[in-house]
Each structure stands twice: as C-alpha cells, then as structure tokens.
PDB file of C-alpha atoms in Angstrom:
ATOM      1  CA  MET U 260     102.639 101.281 125.108  1.00  0.00           C
ATOM      2  CA  LYS U 261     105.801 101.694 122.722  1.00  0.00           C
ATOM      3  CA  GLU U 262     107.338  99.726 119.887  1.00  0.00           C
ATOM      4  CA  ARG U 263     110.209 100.457 118.381  1.00  0.00           C
ATOM      5  CA  PHE U 264     112.065  98.593 115.072  1.00  0.00           C
ATOM      6  CA  VAL U 265     115.444  99.755 114.520  1.00  0.00           C
ATOM      7  CA  PHE U 266     116.111  98.740 111.074  1.00  0.00           C
ATOM      8  CA  HIS U 267     120.108  98.242 111.596  1.00  0.00           C
ATOM      9  CA  LYS U 268     121.743  94.929 110.539  1.00  0.00           C
ATOM     10  CA  GLY U 269     121.051  92.532 113.133  1.00  0.00           C
ATOM     11  CA  PHE U 270     118.415  94.666 115.117  1.00  0.00           C
ATOM     12  CA  TRP U 271     115.458  93.686 113.852  1.00  0.00           C
ATOM     13  CA  SER U 272     113.387  90.802 112.728  1.00  0.00           C
ATOM     14  CA  GLU U 273     110.883  90.537 109.330  1.00  0.00           C
ATOM     15  CA  GLU U 274     108.367  88.313 111.779  1.00  0.00           C
ATOM     16  CA  SER U 275     106.748  91.796 112.948  1.00  0.00           C
ATOM     17  CA  PHE U 276     105.582  92.421 109.179  1.00  0.00           C
ATOM     18  CA  SER U 277     103.997  91.584 105.737  1.00  0.00           C
ATOM     19  CA  TYR U 278     105.384  92.678 102.733  1.00  0.00           C
ATOM     20  CA  VAL U 279     102.062  94.126 100.915  1.00  0.00           C
ATOM     21  CA  ILE U 280     102.638  94.970  96.991  1.00  0.00           C
ATOM     22  CA  SER U 281     100.573  98.071  95.308  1.00  0.00           C
ATOM     23  CA  PRO U 282      98.101  96.696  92.493  1.00  0.00           C
ATOM     24  CA  ALA U 283     100.569  99.316  90.213  1.00  0.00           C
ATOM     25  CA  SER U 284     103.591  97.613  91.466  1.00  0.00           C
ATOM     26  CA  LYS U 285     106.136  96.351  88.729  1.00  0.00           C
ATOM     27  CA  SER U 286     108.103  93.519  90.768  1.00  0.00           C
ATOM     28  CA  ARG U 287     107.902  92.022  94.433  1.00  0.00           C
ATOM     29  CA  LYS U 288     110.645  92.529  96.354  1.00  0.00           C
ATOM     30  CA  GLN U 289     111.869  92.830  99.921  1.00  0.00           C
ATOM     31  CA  PHE U 290     114.195  95.510 101.595  1.00  0.00           C
ATOM     32  CA  VAL U 291     117.812  95.388 101.014  1.00  0.00           C
ATOM     33  CA  GLN U 292     119.594  94.813 104.651  1.00  0.00           C
ATOM     34  CA  LYS U 293     122.650  97.249 104.780  1.00  0.00           C
ATOM     35  CA  ASP U 294     124.607  98.190 108.161  1.00  0.00           C
ATOM     36  CA  GLN U 295     122.330 100.638 109.574  1.00  0.00           C
ATOM     37  CA  CYS U 296     119.396 100.627 107.391  1.00  0.00           C
ATOM     38  CA  ILE U 297     116.839  99.149 105.131  1.00  0.00           C
ATOM     39  CA  GLU U 298     116.454  99.961 101.368  1.00  0.00           C
ATOM     40  CA  ASN U 299     115.324  99.781  97.956  1.00  0.00           C
ATOM     41  CA  THR U 300     117.207  99.342  95.168  1.00  0.00           C
ATOM     42  CA  TYR U 301     116.863  99.694  91.252  1.00  0.00           C
ATOM     43  CA  ASN U 302     115.825  97.016  89.469  1.00  0.00           C
ATOM     44  CA  GLU U 303     117.090  96.007  85.908  1.00  0.00           C
ATOM     45  CA  GLU U 304     114.421  93.544  85.127  1.00  0.00           C
ATOM     46  CA  ILE U 305     111.459  96.355  85.344  1.00  0.00           C
ATOM     47  CA  LYS U 306     114.327  99.329  84.488  1.00  0.00           C
ATOM     48  CA  ASP U 307     112.779 101.205  87.487  1.00  0.00           C
ATOM     49  CA  PHE U 308     113.446 101.482  91.016  1.00  0.00           C
ATOM     50  CA  ASP U 309     111.620  98.482  93.287  1.00  0.00           C
ATOM     51  CA  TYR U 310     108.219  99.821  94.692  1.00  0.00           C
ATOM     52  CA  ILE U 311     108.883  97.568  98.499  1.00  0.00           C
ATOM     53  CA  SER U 312     106.126  98.037 101.151  1.00  0.00           C
ATOM     54  CA  MET U 313     105.751  96.299 104.647  1.00  0.00           C
ATOM     55  CA  ILE U 314     103.357  96.449 107.222  1.00  0.00           C
ATOM     56  CA  THR U 315     102.621  95.739 110.940  1.00  0.00           C
ATOM     57  CA  LYS U 316     100.837  92.522 111.181  1.00  0.00           C
ATOM     58  CA  LYS U 317      99.475  94.115 114.284  1.00  0.00           C
ATOM     59  CA  SER U 318      96.771  96.570 113.979  1.00  0.00           C
ATOM     60  CA  TYR U 319      96.500  99.548 116.133  1.00  0.00           C
ATOM     61  CA  PRO U 320      93.521 101.790 117.484  1.00  0.00           C
ATOM     62  CA  VAL U 321      92.921 105.988 116.427  1.00  0.00           C
ATOM     63  CA  GLY U 322      94.977 107.664 118.816  1.00  0.00           C
ATOM     64  CA  THR U 323      98.224 105.943 117.504  1.00  0.00           C
ATOM     65  CA  THR U 324     101.618 107.740 116.529  1.00  0.00           C
ATOM     66  CA  VAL U 325     104.198 106.348 114.470  1.00  0.00           C
ATOM     67  CA  LYS U 326     107.367 107.673 113.663  1.00  0.00           C
ATOM     68  CA  ALA U 327     109.977 107.037 111.129  1.00  0.00           C
ATOM     69  CA  THR U 328     113.827 108.420 110.321  1.00  0.00           C
ATOM     70  CA  CYS U 329     113.895 107.525 106.425  1.00  0.00           C
ATOM     71  CA  SER U 330     116.267 109.375 103.756  1.00  0.00           C
ATOM     72  CA  PHE U 331     116.328 109.346  99.747  1.00  0.00           C
ATOM     73  CA  ASP U 332     119.292 109.623  97.552  1.00  0.00           C
ATOM     74  CA  LYS U 333     118.922 112.395  94.799  1.00  0.00           C
ATOM     75  CA  PHE U 334     115.193 111.924  94.963  1.00  0.00           C
ATOM     76  CA  GLY U 335     112.850 109.788  96.300  1.00  0.00           C
ATOM     77  CA  ALA U 336     109.436 108.891  98.452  1.00  0.00           C
ATOM     78  CA  PRO U 337     110.248 107.570 101.623  1.00  0.00           C
ATOM     79  CA  LEU U 338     106.819 107.146 102.853  1.00  0.00           C
ATOM     80  CA  LEU U 339     104.596 105.801 105.882  1.00  0.00           C
ATOM     81  CA  VAL U 340     101.512 103.774 104.797  1.00  0.00           C
ATOM     82  CA  ILE U 341      97.831 103.283 107.218  1.00  0.00           C
ATOM     83  CA  THR U 342      95.652 100.727 105.938  1.00  0.00           C
ATOM     84  CA  ASP U 343      92.854  98.226 107.541  1.00  0.00           C
ATOM     85  CA  ASP U 344      92.314  96.818 103.498  1.00  0.00           C
ATOM     86  CA  CYS U 345      95.205  94.397 102.883  1.00  0.00           C
ATOM     87  CA  ARG U 346      93.662  91.450 100.484  1.00  0.00           C
ATOM     88  CA  GLU U 347      95.261  87.828  99.936  1.00  0.00           C
ATOM     89  CA  LEU U 348      96.334  87.293  96.270  1.00  0.00           C
ATOM     90  CA  GLU U 349      95.520  84.164  94.531  1.00  0.00           C
ATOM     91  CA  GLU U 350      99.217  83.765  94.020  1.00  0.00           C
ATOM     92  CA  GLY U 351      99.923  84.374  97.492  1.00  0.00           C
ATOM     93  CA  GLY U 352     100.888  87.468  99.357  1.00  0.00           C
ATOM     94  CA  LEU U 353      99.069  90.440  99.738  1.00  0.00           C
ATOM     95  CA  MET U 354      98.033  93.760  98.006  1.00  0.00           C
ATOM     96  CA  TYR U 355      96.740  97.027  99.532  1.00  0.00           C
ATOM     97  CA  GLY U 356      93.359  98.050  98.902  1.00  0.00           C
ATOM     98  CA  LEU U 357      92.157 101.597 100.358  1.00  0.00           C
ATOM     99  CA  HIS U 358      95.593 102.956 102.075  1.00  0.00           C
ATOM    100  CA  PHE U 359      96.876 106.266 102.373  1.00  0.00           C
ATOM    101  CA  GLU U 360     100.131 107.362 102.026  1.00  0.00           C
ATOM    102  CA  ILE U 361     102.199 110.264 103.749  1.00  0.00           C
ATOM    103  CA  VAL U 362     105.253 110.776 101.707  1.00  0.00           C
ATOM    104  CA  ALA U 363     108.288 112.964 102.557  1.00  0.00           C
ATOM    105  CA  TYR U 364     110.000 114.021  98.687  1.00  0.00           C
ATOM    106  CA  GLU U 365     112.308 116.436  97.589  1.00  0.00           C
ATOM    107  CA  ASN U 366     109.899 119.532  97.481  1.00  0.00           C
ATOM    108  CA  GLY U 367     107.850 118.639 100.908  1.00  0.00           C
ATOM    109  CA  CYS U 368     105.201 116.029 101.802  1.00  0.00           C
ATOM    110  CA  ASN U 369     102.082 114.869  99.951  1.00  0.00           C
ATOM    111  CA  VAL U 370      98.768 113.010 101.608  1.00  0.00           C
ATOM    112  CA  TRP U 371      97.225 110.308  98.989  1.00  0.00           C
ATOM    113  CA  HIS U 372      94.118 108.692  99.489  1.00  0.00           C
ATOM    114  CA  ILE U 373      94.832 105.129  96.586  1.00  0.00           C
ATOM    115  CA  VAL U 374      92.041 103.063  96.308  1.00  0.00           C
ATOM    116  CA  PRO U 375      92.307 100.132  93.294  1.00  0.00           C
ATOM    117  CA  GLY U 376      91.801 101.522  90.039  1.00  0.00           C
ATOM    118  CA  LYS U 377      88.818 100.786  87.517  1.00  0.00           C
ATOM    119  CA  GLY U 378      89.006  99.727  84.153  1.00  0.00           C
ATOM    120  CA  GLU U 379      92.514 100.234  82.477  1.00  0.00           C
ATOM    121  CA  GLU U 380      94.344 102.178  85.855  1.00  0.00           C
ATOM    122  CA  PRO U 381      95.947 100.111  88.690  1.00  0.00           C
ATOM    123  CA  ILE U 382      94.668 102.791  91.142  1.00  0.00           C
ATOM    124  CA  GLU U 383      93.246 105.782  91.716  1.00  0.00           C
ATOM    125  CA  VAL U 384      94.815 108.295  93.534  1.00  0.00           C
ATOM    126  CA  THR U 385      93.664 111.638  95.346  1.00  0.00           C
ATOM    127  CA  LYS U 386      95.554 114.059  97.200  1.00  0.00           C
ATOM    128  CA  VAL U 387      94.476 114.559 100.177  1.00  0.00           C
ATOM    129  CA  ASN U 388      96.866 117.195 101.491  1.00  0.00           C
ATOM    130  CA  SER U 389     100.106 118.628 100.889  1.00  0.00           C
ATOM    131  CA  MET U 390     103.184 121.028 102.398  1.00  0.00           C
ATOM    132  CA  GLU U 391     106.180 122.064 100.448  1.00  0.00           C
ATOM    133  CA  PHE U 392     109.499 122.774 101.688  1.00  0.00           C
ATOM    134  CA  SER U 393     112.924 121.653 100.836  1.00  0.00           C
ATOM    135  CA  ILE U 394     114.177 118.037 101.451  1.00  0.00           C
ATOM    136  CA  GLU U 395     117.936 117.521 100.739  1.00  0.00           C
ATOM    137  CA  GLU U 396     118.989 114.608  99.127  1.00  0.00           C
ATOM    138  CA  LYS U 397     120.487 112.227 101.629  1.00  0.00           C
ATOM    139  CA  SER U 398     119.765 114.337 104.905  1.00  0.00           C
ATOM    140  CA  MET U 399     117.644 112.468 108.066  1.00  0.00           C
ATOM    141  CA  ILE U 400     113.888 112.762 107.425  1.00  0.00           C
ATOM    142  CA  GLN U 401     111.920 112.532 110.770  1.00  0.00           C
ATOM    143  CA  MET U 402     108.036 111.587 109.647  1.00  0.00           C
ATOM    144  CA  GLU U 403     105.449 111.812 112.226  1.00  0.00           C
ATOM    145  CA  VAL U 404     101.548 110.823 111.889  1.00  0.00           C
ATOM    146  CA  THR U 405      99.207 111.019 114.692  1.00  0.00           C
ATOM    147  CA  ILE U 406      96.057 109.056 113.379  1.00  0.00           C
ATOM    148  CA  LEU U 407      92.542 110.273 115.187  1.00  0.00           C
ATOM    149  CA  LYS U 408      89.074 109.763 113.908  1.00  0.00           C
ATOM    150  CA  GLY U 409      88.981 110.934 110.045  1.00  0.00           C
ATOM    151  CA  GLU U 410      92.173 112.632 110.972  1.00  0.00           C
ATOM    152  CA  LEU U 411      95.747 113.038 110.428  1.00  0.00           C
ATOM    153  CA  GLN U 412      98.203 114.952 112.322  1.00  0.00           C
ATOM    154  CA  ILE U 413     101.663 115.023 110.696  1.00  0.00           C
ATOM    155  CA  LYS U 414     105.209 116.283 111.418  1.00  0.00           C
ATOM    156  CA  VAL U 415     107.565 115.901 108.955  1.00  0.00           C
ATOM    157  CA  ASN U 416     111.114 117.554 110.179  1.00  0.00           C
ATOM    158  CA  ASP U 417     109.639 121.158 111.543  1.00  0.00           C
ATOM    159  CA  HIS U 418     106.513 120.870 109.117  1.00  0.00           C
ATOM    160  CA  ILE U 419     103.440 120.254 110.512  1.00  0.00           C
ATOM    161  CA  MET U 420      99.968 119.504 108.531  1.00  0.00           C
ATOM    162  CA  ILE U 421      96.486 118.158 109.074  1.00  0.00           C
ATOM    163  CA  ALA U 422      94.671 115.728 106.424  1.00  0.00           C
ATOM    164  CA  LYS U 423      91.019 115.061 106.919  1.00  0.00           C
ATOM    165  CA  HIS U 424      89.666 112.057 105.057  1.00  0.00           C
ATOM    166  CA  PRO U 425      86.210 109.779 106.138  1.00  0.00           C
ATOM    167  CA  ASP U 426      88.004 107.161 105.109  1.00  0.00           C
ATOM    168  CA  ILE U 427      90.764 107.146 107.571  1.00  0.00           C
ATOM    169  CA  PRO U 428      90.506 103.797 109.356  1.00  0.00           C
ATOM    170  CA  GLU U 429      89.656 103.583 112.968  1.00  0.00           C
ATOM    171  CA  LYS U 430      91.620 100.185 113.393  1.00  0.00           C
ATOM    172  CA  MET U 431      94.717 100.062 111.241  1.00  0.00           C
ATOM    173  CA  GLN U 432      98.052  98.624 110.049  1.00  0.00           C
ATOM    174  CA  VAL U 433     100.615 100.827 109.215  1.00  0.00           C
ATOM    175  CA  GLY U 434     104.334 101.007 107.797  1.00  0.00           C
ATOM    176  CA  ILE U 435     106.957 102.074 105.194  1.00  0.00           C
ATOM    177  CA  THR U 436     107.365 101.748 101.581  1.00  0.00           C
ATOM    178  CA  ALA U 437     110.047 102.953  99.697  1.00  0.00           C
ATOM    179  CA  CYS U 438     109.546 103.846  95.884  1.00  0.00           C
ATOM    180  CA  GLU U 439     109.877 106.405  93.403  1.00  0.00           C
ATOM    181  CA  GLY U 440     114.280 106.330  93.860  1.00  0.00           C
ATOM    182  CA  ILE U 441     116.247 104.782  96.356  1.00  0.00           C
ATOM    183  CA  ASN U 442     114.853 105.455 100.262  1.00  0.00           C
ATOM    184  CA  GLN U 443     116.450 104.270 103.043  1.00  0.00           C
ATOM    185  CA  PHE U 444     114.782 103.363 106.488  1.00  0.00           C
ATOM    186  CA  TYR U 445     116.370 103.344 109.424  1.00  0.00           C
ATOM    187  CA  ASP U 446     113.508 102.870 112.447  1.00  0.00           C
ATOM    188  CA  LEU U 447     109.869 103.008 113.047  1.00  0.00           C
ATOM    189  CA  GLU U 448     107.938 103.667 116.198  1.00  0.00           C
ATOM    190  CA  ILE U 449     104.635 102.982 117.049  1.00  0.00           C
ATOM    191  CA  GLU U 450     103.011 104.346 120.365  1.00  0.00           C
TER     192      GLU U 450
END
C-alpha cells in the first residue's frame, strides 16, 4: 500500500503526523505552510534556524520505502528520519531517543545514528556513511530510502549508497526534519 502526502496548501493534514523534538532542540515550532510546501524559518528568539521534525503516527515494517521531494535555501539539511524510539515528555510532546537521519546538504548526503547524550552533551552522533556530490541551492532534491534489516538503501537524486547498522529498527515510524538553514518539503511518499 502506498501513502502520499503532498504538502501544498490545503492538500494535507497534520493528523497523520506527530511533531518530535531532538534532545538538542532550542525551540518547539511547527512547519510554516506555504502555497507549494512546508518549511522552517529563522527564529529571532534563539538566533538560529528552527529544528522542526514530524513523523508518522503509524509504524511501518522492514521493506518500506520512503521518498521525499525537498530543497534548501543557500545551505540546509533537509532529512528523512527513521525511529522506533519516541519518548513522551513530562511537559507534553515527544522527543527522539535512538534515531537515524538521512541528510541531504550542499555537499552530498550523510547518514547519522543519533542517541540521547550522557553528561553535558544532549546527543551522541555517529556517522554511519556518507557520499559527496554537489546539490545546488533551491534545486529540487529527490530522496529515497528503502529500509531493510540492518541496512538502508539510499538514493539522493542519482547518487546511491548503502548504510548498514545493527540498530536499524524492524518496525519504525518515518518522517521529515528541517534543520541548519531554511528547508522546504513538497511531498512524502511511503510504500
């Protein structure tokens, strides 16, 4: 079964998603709706770009493929997120525990394994794999990830790589995150 969310104004509903923060988040904001996309913004209160993430309320099995069309202004890091570890906060809302980020940016794609930090660091980040290539600002980026047992098969535009890690969940929620600059998301497809 294929699900497709088109983030054009009036074409989608947040009912299928939950907003989630990172342990390193400086703010709690929601995506801004534009005519053809949703995006994050620069936040004067924190003097930084908002980290905004939402994942599906529904979980998916190994074998699922996630696709997104996204872009960024000047620099950015639109990404796909995979997790089976969302923690409820005492003050309400959700925060990521262990999760994976597949990140497109101006110099290619990085895959990160992220867990809550110990001590003073809010998160511990390990690079699982990366590939270098150029992504032009404001260009449409096609991201695709097929989730297998212990493996992510990744395609960003025409560039392909595999990322292997034993912590890749066998049943997971999937979603999108905007961080490190202004990022736009146009659609999300899950099959």
